[in-house]
mmCIF file of C-alpha atoms in Angstrom:
data_model
loop_
_atom_site.group_PDB
_atom_site.id
_atom_site.type_symbol
_atom_site.label_atom_id
_atom_site.label_comp_id
_atom_site.label_asym_id
_atom_site.label_seq_id
_atom_site.Cartn_x
_atom_site.Cartn_y
_atom_site.Cartn_z
ATOM 1 C CA MET P 1 23.147 13.796 62.048
ATOM 2 C CA ARG P 2 26.441 13.724 60.246
ATOM 3 C CA GLU P 3 24.797 12.521 57.041
ATOM 4 C CA SER P 4 22.175 15.285 57.284
ATOM 5 C CA ARG P 5 24.752 17.939 57.529
ATOM 6 C CA LEU P 6 26.699 16.614 54.560
ATOM 7 C CA ASN P 7 23.446 16.561 52.479
ATOM 8 C CA SER P 8 22.739 20.147 53.560
ATOM 9 C CA HIS P 9 26.207 21.344 52.508
ATOM 10 C CA HIS P 10 25.854 19.530 49.228
ATOM 11 C CA GLU P 11 22.607 21.309 48.502
ATOM 12 C CA VAL P 12 24.264 24.691 49.152
ATOM 13 C CA PHE P 13 27.206 23.804 46.880
ATOM 14 C CA GLN P 14 24.943 22.391 44.102
ATOM 15 C CA ARG P 15 22.600 25.382 44.095
ATOM 16 C CA TYR P 16 25.561 27.748 43.367
ATOM 17 C CA GLU P 17 26.962 25.341 40.795
ATOM 18 C CA ASP P 18 23.705 25.229 38.974
ATOM 19 C CA LEU P 19 23.501 29.016 38.921
ATOM 20 C CA ALA P 20 27.047 29.288 37.620
ATOM 21 C CA GLN P 21 26.306 26.845 34.829
ATOM 22 C CA MET P 22 23.070 28.656 33.875
ATOM 23 C CA LEU P 23 25.076 31.953 33.561
ATOM 24 C CA ALA P 24 27.859 30.258 31.553
ATOM 25 C CA PHE P 25 25.214 28.764 29.192
ATOM 26 C CA ARG P 26 23.386 32.180 28.810
ATOM 27 C CA TYR P 27 26.245 34.620 28.748
ATOM 28 C CA GLY P 28 29.337 32.575 28.005
ATOM 29 C CA SER P 29 32.011 30.920 30.224
ATOM 30 C CA GLY P 30 33.845 34.257 30.631
ATOM 31 C CA SER P 31 30.912 36.092 32.189
ATOM 32 C CA GLN P 32 31.729 38.215 35.177
ATOM 33 C CA GLY P 33 28.441 37.041 36.676
ATOM 34 C CA ILE P 34 30.146 33.736 37.379
ATOM 35 C CA ILE P 35 32.732 35.629 39.487
ATOM 36 C CA PHE P 36 29.861 37.062 41.502
ATOM 37 C CA VAL P 37 28.419 33.570 42.042
ATOM 38 C CA LEU P 38 31.798 32.113 43.047
ATOM 39 C CA TYR P 39 32.422 34.959 45.454
ATOM 40 C CA ASP P 40 29.053 34.599 47.120
ATOM 41 C CA GLN P 41 29.440 30.857 47.296
ATOM 42 C CA LEU P 42 32.872 31.198 48.836
ATOM 43 C CA ILE P 43 31.510 33.537 51.613
ATOM 44 C CA ALA P 44 28.583 31.146 52.274
ATOM 45 C CA LEU P 45 30.865 28.139 52.663
ATOM 46 C CA ARG P 46 33.415 30.126 54.698
ATOM 47 C CA ARG P 47 30.566 30.947 57.089
ATOM 48 C CA LEU P 48 29.683 27.272 57.439
ATOM 49 C CA LEU P 49 33.391 26.381 57.918
ATOM 50 C CA ALA P 50 33.632 28.987 60.697
ATOM 51 C CA GLN P 51 30.830 27.114 62.474
ATOM 52 C CA GLN P 52 32.247 23.657 61.796
ATOM 53 C CA PRO P 53 36.082 24.128 61.576
ATOM 54 C CA GLY P 54 36.656 20.342 61.698
ATOM 55 C CA SER P 55 34.676 19.650 58.521
ATOM 56 C CA ILE P 56 37.052 18.112 55.973
ATOM 57 C CA VAL P 57 34.415 18.314 53.206
ATOM 58 C CA LEU P 58 33.832 22.025 53.760
ATOM 59 C CA ARG P 59 37.502 22.752 53.881
ATOM 60 C CA ALA P 60 38.086 20.945 50.529
ATOM 61 C CA TRP P 61 35.171 22.900 48.925
ATOM 62 C CA VAL P 62 36.486 26.233 50.210
ATOM 63 C CA ALA P 63 39.967 25.471 48.830
ATOM 64 C CA HIS P 64 38.508 24.418 45.443
ATOM 65 C CA LEU P 65 36.411 27.571 45.183
ATOM 66 C CA ALA P 66 39.272 29.810 46.159
ATOM 67 C CA ASP P 67 41.435 28.305 43.435
ATOM 68 C CA ARG P 68 38.708 28.822 40.824
ATOM 69 C CA LEU P 69 38.201 32.380 41.964
ATOM 70 C CA ARG P 70 41.991 33.148 41.879
ATOM 71 C CA GLN P 71 42.052 31.920 38.284
ATOM 72 C CA ARG P 72 39.134 34.070 37.420
ATOM 73 C CA TYR P 73 40.801 37.200 39.013
ATOM 74 C CA GLU P 74 43.924 36.498 36.947
ATOM 75 C CA ASP P 75 41.916 36.116 33.745
ATOM 76 C CA GLU P 76 39.306 38.797 34.120
ATOM 77 C CA PHE P 77 40.975 41.848 35.657
ATOM 78 C CA PRO P 78 43.931 43.008 33.574
ATOM 79 C CA ALA P 79 45.764 46.163 34.527
ATOM 80 C CA ALA P 80 46.298 49.142 32.336
ATOM 81 C CA ALA P 81 50.015 49.411 31.505
ATOM 82 C CA MET P 82 50.717 53.155 31.194
ATOM 83 C CA GLY P 83 50.178 56.675 32.390
ATOM 84 C CA HIS P 84 49.658 56.170 36.161
ATOM 85 C CA PRO P 85 50.184 58.953 38.797
ATOM 86 C CA THR P 86 52.108 56.856 41.345
ATOM 87 C CA ALA P 87 55.687 56.089 42.285
ATOM 88 C CA VAL P 88 57.236 53.133 44.111
ATOM 89 C CA VAL P 89 59.051 54.643 47.167
ATOM 90 C CA ARG P 90 60.121 51.348 48.847
ATOM 91 C CA THR P 91 60.747 47.883 47.497
ATOM 92 C CA ASP P 92 60.922 45.467 50.491
ATOM 93 C CA PRO P 93 58.017 45.381 50.861
ATOM 94 C CA VAL P 94 56.809 47.557 47.980
ATOM 95 C CA VAL P 95 55.260 50.815 49.069
ATOM 96 C CA VAL P 96 53.396 52.908 46.486
ATOM 97 C CA GLN P 97 52.689 56.609 46.703
ATOM 98 C CA TYR P 98 49.800 58.271 44.917
ATOM 99 C CA SER P 99 50.141 61.715 43.367
ATOM 100 C CA ARG P 100 49.429 64.579 45.821
ATOM 101 C CA ALA P 101 48.309 66.843 42.969
ATOM 102 C CA ALA P 102 45.786 64.245 41.698
ATOM 103 C CA PHE P 103 44.548 63.659 45.244
ATOM 104 C CA GLU P 104 44.047 67.352 45.944
ATOM 105 C CA ASP P 105 42.219 67.814 42.618
ATOM 106 C CA LYS P 106 39.891 64.817 42.922
ATOM 107 C CA TYR P 107 39.304 64.038 46.541
ATOM 108 C CA ARG P 108 40.224 66.842 49.045
ATOM 109 C CA LEU P 109 36.696 68.442 49.028
ATOM 110 C CA VAL P 110 35.038 65.402 50.674
ATOM 111 C CA MET P 111 37.848 64.319 53.050
ATOM 112 C CA ASP P 112 36.041 65.885 56.053
ATOM 113 C CA ILE P 113 33.321 63.257 55.525
ATOM 114 C CA VAL P 114 35.447 60.241 54.626
ATOM 115 C CA GLN P 115 38.177 60.653 57.223
ATOM 116 C CA PRO P 116 35.819 60.260 60.323
ATOM 117 C CA GLU P 117 34.456 57.091 58.672
ATOM 118 C CA THR P 118 37.951 55.508 58.322
ATOM 119 C CA ILE P 119 39.076 53.374 61.195
ATOM 120 C CA GLU P 120 42.149 51.233 62.050
ATOM 121 C CA LEU P 121 41.503 47.617 62.925
ATOM 122 C CA THR P 122 43.913 46.497 65.608
ATOM 123 C CA GLY P 123 42.582 43.060 66.760
ATOM 124 C CA PRO P 124 40.408 40.108 65.835
ATOM 125 C CA VAL P 125 37.132 41.515 67.258
ATOM 126 C CA LEU P 126 35.255 43.672 64.794
ATOM 127 C CA PRO P 127 34.092 47.088 66.071
ATOM 128 C CA ALA P 128 30.446 47.978 65.912
ATOM 129 C CA PRO P 129 30.379 49.834 62.590
ATOM 130 C CA VAL P 130 31.810 46.830 60.665
ATOM 131 C CA ARG P 131 29.425 44.044 59.621
ATOM 132 C CA GLU P 132 30.512 40.502 59.042
ATOM 133 C CA GLY P 133 29.967 39.143 55.595
ATOM 134 C CA ARG P 134 29.928 42.612 53.826
ATOM 135 C CA PRO P 135 32.514 44.020 51.419
ATOM 136 C CA TYR P 136 34.599 46.940 52.538
ATOM 137 C CA MET P 137 37.438 49.061 51.064
ATOM 138 C CA TYR P 138 40.652 48.710 52.951
ATOM 139 C CA VAL P 139 44.335 49.966 52.868
ATOM 140 C CA ILE P 140 47.405 48.575 54.555
ATOM 141 C CA ASP P 141 49.532 51.643 54.993
ATOM 142 C CA GLU P 142 53.396 51.861 54.906
ATOM 143 C CA ASP P 143 53.592 51.194 58.691
ATOM 144 C CA GLY P 144 51.449 47.967 58.475
ATOM 145 C CA ARG P 145 48.211 49.494 59.809
ATOM 146 C CA PHE P 146 44.940 48.006 58.584
ATOM 147 C CA LEU P 147 42.700 50.904 57.656
ATOM 148 C CA LEU P 148 39.009 50.454 56.645
ATOM 149 C CA TRP P 149 36.294 52.709 55.293
ATOM 150 C CA THR P 150 33.307 51.719 57.374
ATOM 151 C CA ARG P 151 30.677 52.122 54.596
ATOM 152 C CA SER P 152 30.125 48.699 53.084
ATOM 153 C CA PHE P 153 28.912 48.075 49.547
ATOM 154 C CA SER P 154 27.236 45.247 47.677
ATOM 155 C CA PHE P 155 28.690 42.085 46.216
ATOM 156 C CA GLU P 156 27.555 43.308 42.780
ATOM 157 C CA GLU P 157 29.778 46.304 43.249
ATOM 158 C CA LEU P 158 32.592 44.096 44.548
ATOM 159 C CA VAL P 159 32.639 42.322 41.208
ATOM 160 C CA PHE P 160 31.448 44.873 38.797
ATOM 161 C CA GLY P 161 32.720 48.118 40.299
ATOM 162 C CA ARG P 162 31.957 50.351 43.300
ATOM 163 C CA ASN P 163 29.615 52.701 41.337
ATOM 164 C CA LYS P 164 27.693 53.664 44.524
ATOM 165 C CA ALA P 165 30.816 54.210 46.724
ATOM 166 C CA THR P 166 30.604 57.980 46.553
ATOM 167 C CA VAL P 167 30.356 60.950 48.914
ATOM 168 C CA ASN P 168 28.690 64.054 47.486
ATOM 169 C CA ASP P 169 28.993 62.492 44.024
ATOM 170 C CA VAL P 170 32.770 62.035 44.479
ATOM 171 C CA PRO P 171 33.927 58.416 44.079
ATOM 172 C CA VAL P 172 35.755 57.201 47.133
ATOM 173 C CA GLY P 173 39.235 55.791 46.263
ATOM 174 C CA HIS P 174 41.930 54.054 48.275
ATOM 175 C CA PRO P 175 44.157 57.167 48.631
ATOM 176 C CA MET P 176 41.430 58.791 50.705
ATOM 177 C CA LEU P 177 42.185 56.283 53.488
ATOM 178 C CA VAL P 178 45.762 57.486 53.722
ATOM 179 C CA PRO P 179 45.450 61.259 53.092
ATOM 180 C CA ASP P 180 48.578 62.360 54.998
ATOM 181 C CA ARG P 181 51.175 60.434 53.165
ATOM 182 C CA LEU P 182 49.236 58.869 50.324
ATOM 183 C CA ARG P 183 51.293 55.703 50.736
ATOM 184 C CA ALA P 184 50.250 52.098 50.985
ATOM 185 C CA SER P 185 51.727 48.571 50.853
ATOM 186 C CA ALA P 186 48.452 46.949 49.899
ATOM 187 C CA ALA P 187 44.871 47.968 49.163
ATOM 188 C CA GLY P 188 41.630 46.504 47.866
ATOM 189 C CA GLU P 189 38.411 44.959 49.112
ATOM 190 C CA VAL P 190 37.821 42.729 52.080
ATOM 191 C CA VAL P 191 35.065 40.580 53.552
ATOM 192 C CA PHE P 192 35.309 39.377 57.149
ATOM 193 C CA ILE P 193 33.843 36.042 58.262
ATOM 194 C CA GLY P 194 32.816 35.488 61.913
ATOM 195 C CA VAL P 195 31.378 37.739 64.544
ATOM 196 C CA PRO P 196 32.335 39.249 66.912
ATOM 197 C CA GLN P 197 35.715 37.685 66.323
ATOM 198 C CA VAL P 198 37.085 37.321 62.784
ATOM 199 C CA ARG P 199 37.400 33.648 61.797
ATOM 200 C CA ALA P 200 38.382 34.086 58.154
ATOM 201 C CA VAL P 201 39.092 36.855 55.621
ATOM 202 C CA VAL P 202 38.247 36.974 51.860
ATOM 203 C CA ILE P 203 40.367 39.731 50.394
ATOM 204 C CA ASN P 204 41.797 41.035 47.144
ATOM 205 C CA ASN P 205 44.403 43.634 46.033
ATOM 206 C CA LYS P 206 42.182 45.299 43.464
ATOM 207 C CA SER P 207 43.224 49.036 43.636
ATOM 208 C CA GLY P 208 43.151 51.044 40.434
ATOM 209 C CA HIS P 209 44.794 53.962 42.262
ATOM 210 C CA PHE P 210 47.816 52.106 43.678
ATOM 211 C CA ARG P 211 48.311 49.092 41.452
ATOM 212 C CA PHE P 212 50.403 46.793 43.536
ATOM 213 C CA PRO P 213 52.632 43.926 42.390
ATOM 214 C CA PRO P 214 51.919 40.310 43.298
ATOM 215 C CA SER P 215 54.197 40.647 46.320
ATOM 216 C CA SER P 216 51.375 42.526 48.040
ATOM 217 C CA ARG P 217 49.832 39.145 48.607
ATOM 218 C CA GLU P 218 52.486 38.397 51.255
ATOM 219 C CA VAL P 219 51.860 41.774 52.917
ATOM 220 C CA ILE P 220 48.139 41.048 53.147
ATOM 221 C CA VAL P 221 48.620 37.553 54.540
ATOM 222 C CA ASP P 222 51.190 38.703 57.101
ATOM 223 C CA CYS P 223 48.935 41.564 58.199
ATOM 224 C CA CYS P 224 45.808 39.330 58.607
ATOM 225 C CA ARG P 225 47.863 36.779 60.582
ATOM 226 C CA ARG P 226 49.276 39.540 62.860
ATOM 227 C CA ILE P 227 46.122 41.640 63.473
ATOM 228 C CA PHE P 228 43.213 39.081 63.115
ATOM 229 C CA ARG P 229 45.393 36.147 64.489
ATOM 230 C CA LEU P 230 44.420 33.936 61.658
ATOM 231 C CA PRO P 231 46.250 30.936 60.207
ATOM 232 C CA GLY P 232 47.266 31.276 56.580
ATOM 233 C CA ASP P 233 44.593 28.811 55.365
ATOM 234 C CA ALA P 234 41.882 31.176 56.783
ATOM 235 C CA VAL P 235 42.979 34.005 54.432
ATOM 236 C CA ASP P 236 41.787 33.865 50.875
ATOM 237 C CA VAL P 237 43.762 36.415 48.772
ATOM 238 C CA PHE P 238 42.940 37.176 45.196
ATOM 239 C CA VAL P 239 45.527 38.991 43.180
ATOM 240 C CA VAL P 240 44.206 40.999 40.285
ATOM 241 C CA GLY P 241 45.293 39.559 36.933
ATOM 242 C CA GLY P 242 47.599 41.400 34.597
ATOM 243 C CA PHE P 243 49.639 42.913 37.349
ATOM 244 C CA GLU P 244 52.000 39.971 37.155
ATOM 245 C CA SER P 245 52.761 40.175 33.487
ATOM 246 C CA ARG P 246 52.691 43.890 32.622
ATOM 247 C CA LEU P 247 54.673 47.021 33.242
ATOM 248 C CA VAL P 248 53.032 49.979 35.002
ATOM 249 C CA GLU P 249 54.155 53.347 33.688
ATOM 250 C CA ARG P 250 54.397 55.287 36.957
ATOM 251 C CA THR P 251 54.538 58.933 36.152
ATOM 252 C CA LEU P 252 54.922 60.485 39.624
ATOM 253 C CA VAL P 253 58.541 61.593 40.199
ATOM 254 C CA LEU P 254 59.671 62.396 43.784
ATOM 255 C CA ALA P 255 62.991 64.125 43.611
ATOM 256 C CA ASP P 256 63.530 64.240 47.368
ATOM 257 C CA GLU P 257 62.909 60.488 47.872
ATOM 258 C CA PRO P 258 66.170 58.511 47.443
ATOM 259 C CA GLU P 259 64.299 55.192 47.350
ATOM 260 C CA THR P 260 61.866 56.250 44.594
ATOM 261 C CA VAL P 261 61.761 54.005 41.549
ATOM 262 C CA THR P 262 60.404 55.896 38.536
ATOM 263 C CA GLY P 263 59.448 54.959 35.018
ATOM 264 C CA LYS P 264 58.358 51.395 34.113
ATOM 265 C CA VAL P 265 58.155 49.093 37.141
ATOM 266 C CA GLU P 266 57.540 45.470 36.572
ATOM 267 C CA VAL P 267 54.438 44.338 38.466
#
């Protein structure tokens, strides 16, 4: 039985590896399609590991895939370096605030639809609207609350962009999950593994609206440990590349905020 399981796992792993090699051959080794394959493979193996937590082979494969995907994120998703309507209003941990004027101009008209679809997750059991194994948009606000927009999207959109994540033709952005203060300490996309109780989390900090520094990784891991009661090795965090090596020109100035850091902030 043990040998049969190992063979079955190897077949899953090899099928994805063959697909990644085919994409690399056809479109080049830098193809974003490979990121899609790695993400889907990681989710599949995370699901198997949730069913067989003692499997050393599965655990090693998951760790290997997570390392490959982290490198891809660092290489493939650089951040623009200037002209961004945000301010850093706290530094330990970093809290970023989005422009109220930009929010009112772009998003206010559909907030009566988005806000009722935004929930706070407070424990390891997923509420009914949230599906295991699907990508969702999340925000960890300045108070450490884990907020989720309950409309899922596809893995294609997770990798290539959330083109269909719209309400009345208005793209849904992370500031819409925190409309009162427009402040967050982390934001991105998340996939939960396990049902009804979360067994693992695959998550990134890809937010074009907030643009967090690498330190948001610690905020994410701490939040997942606290809320979903997960060990650190059950949380795969992918930090968007470019944020570590560039400066973000944050143009929002908050005169009444003594902690505000304006101008170029190293991220």
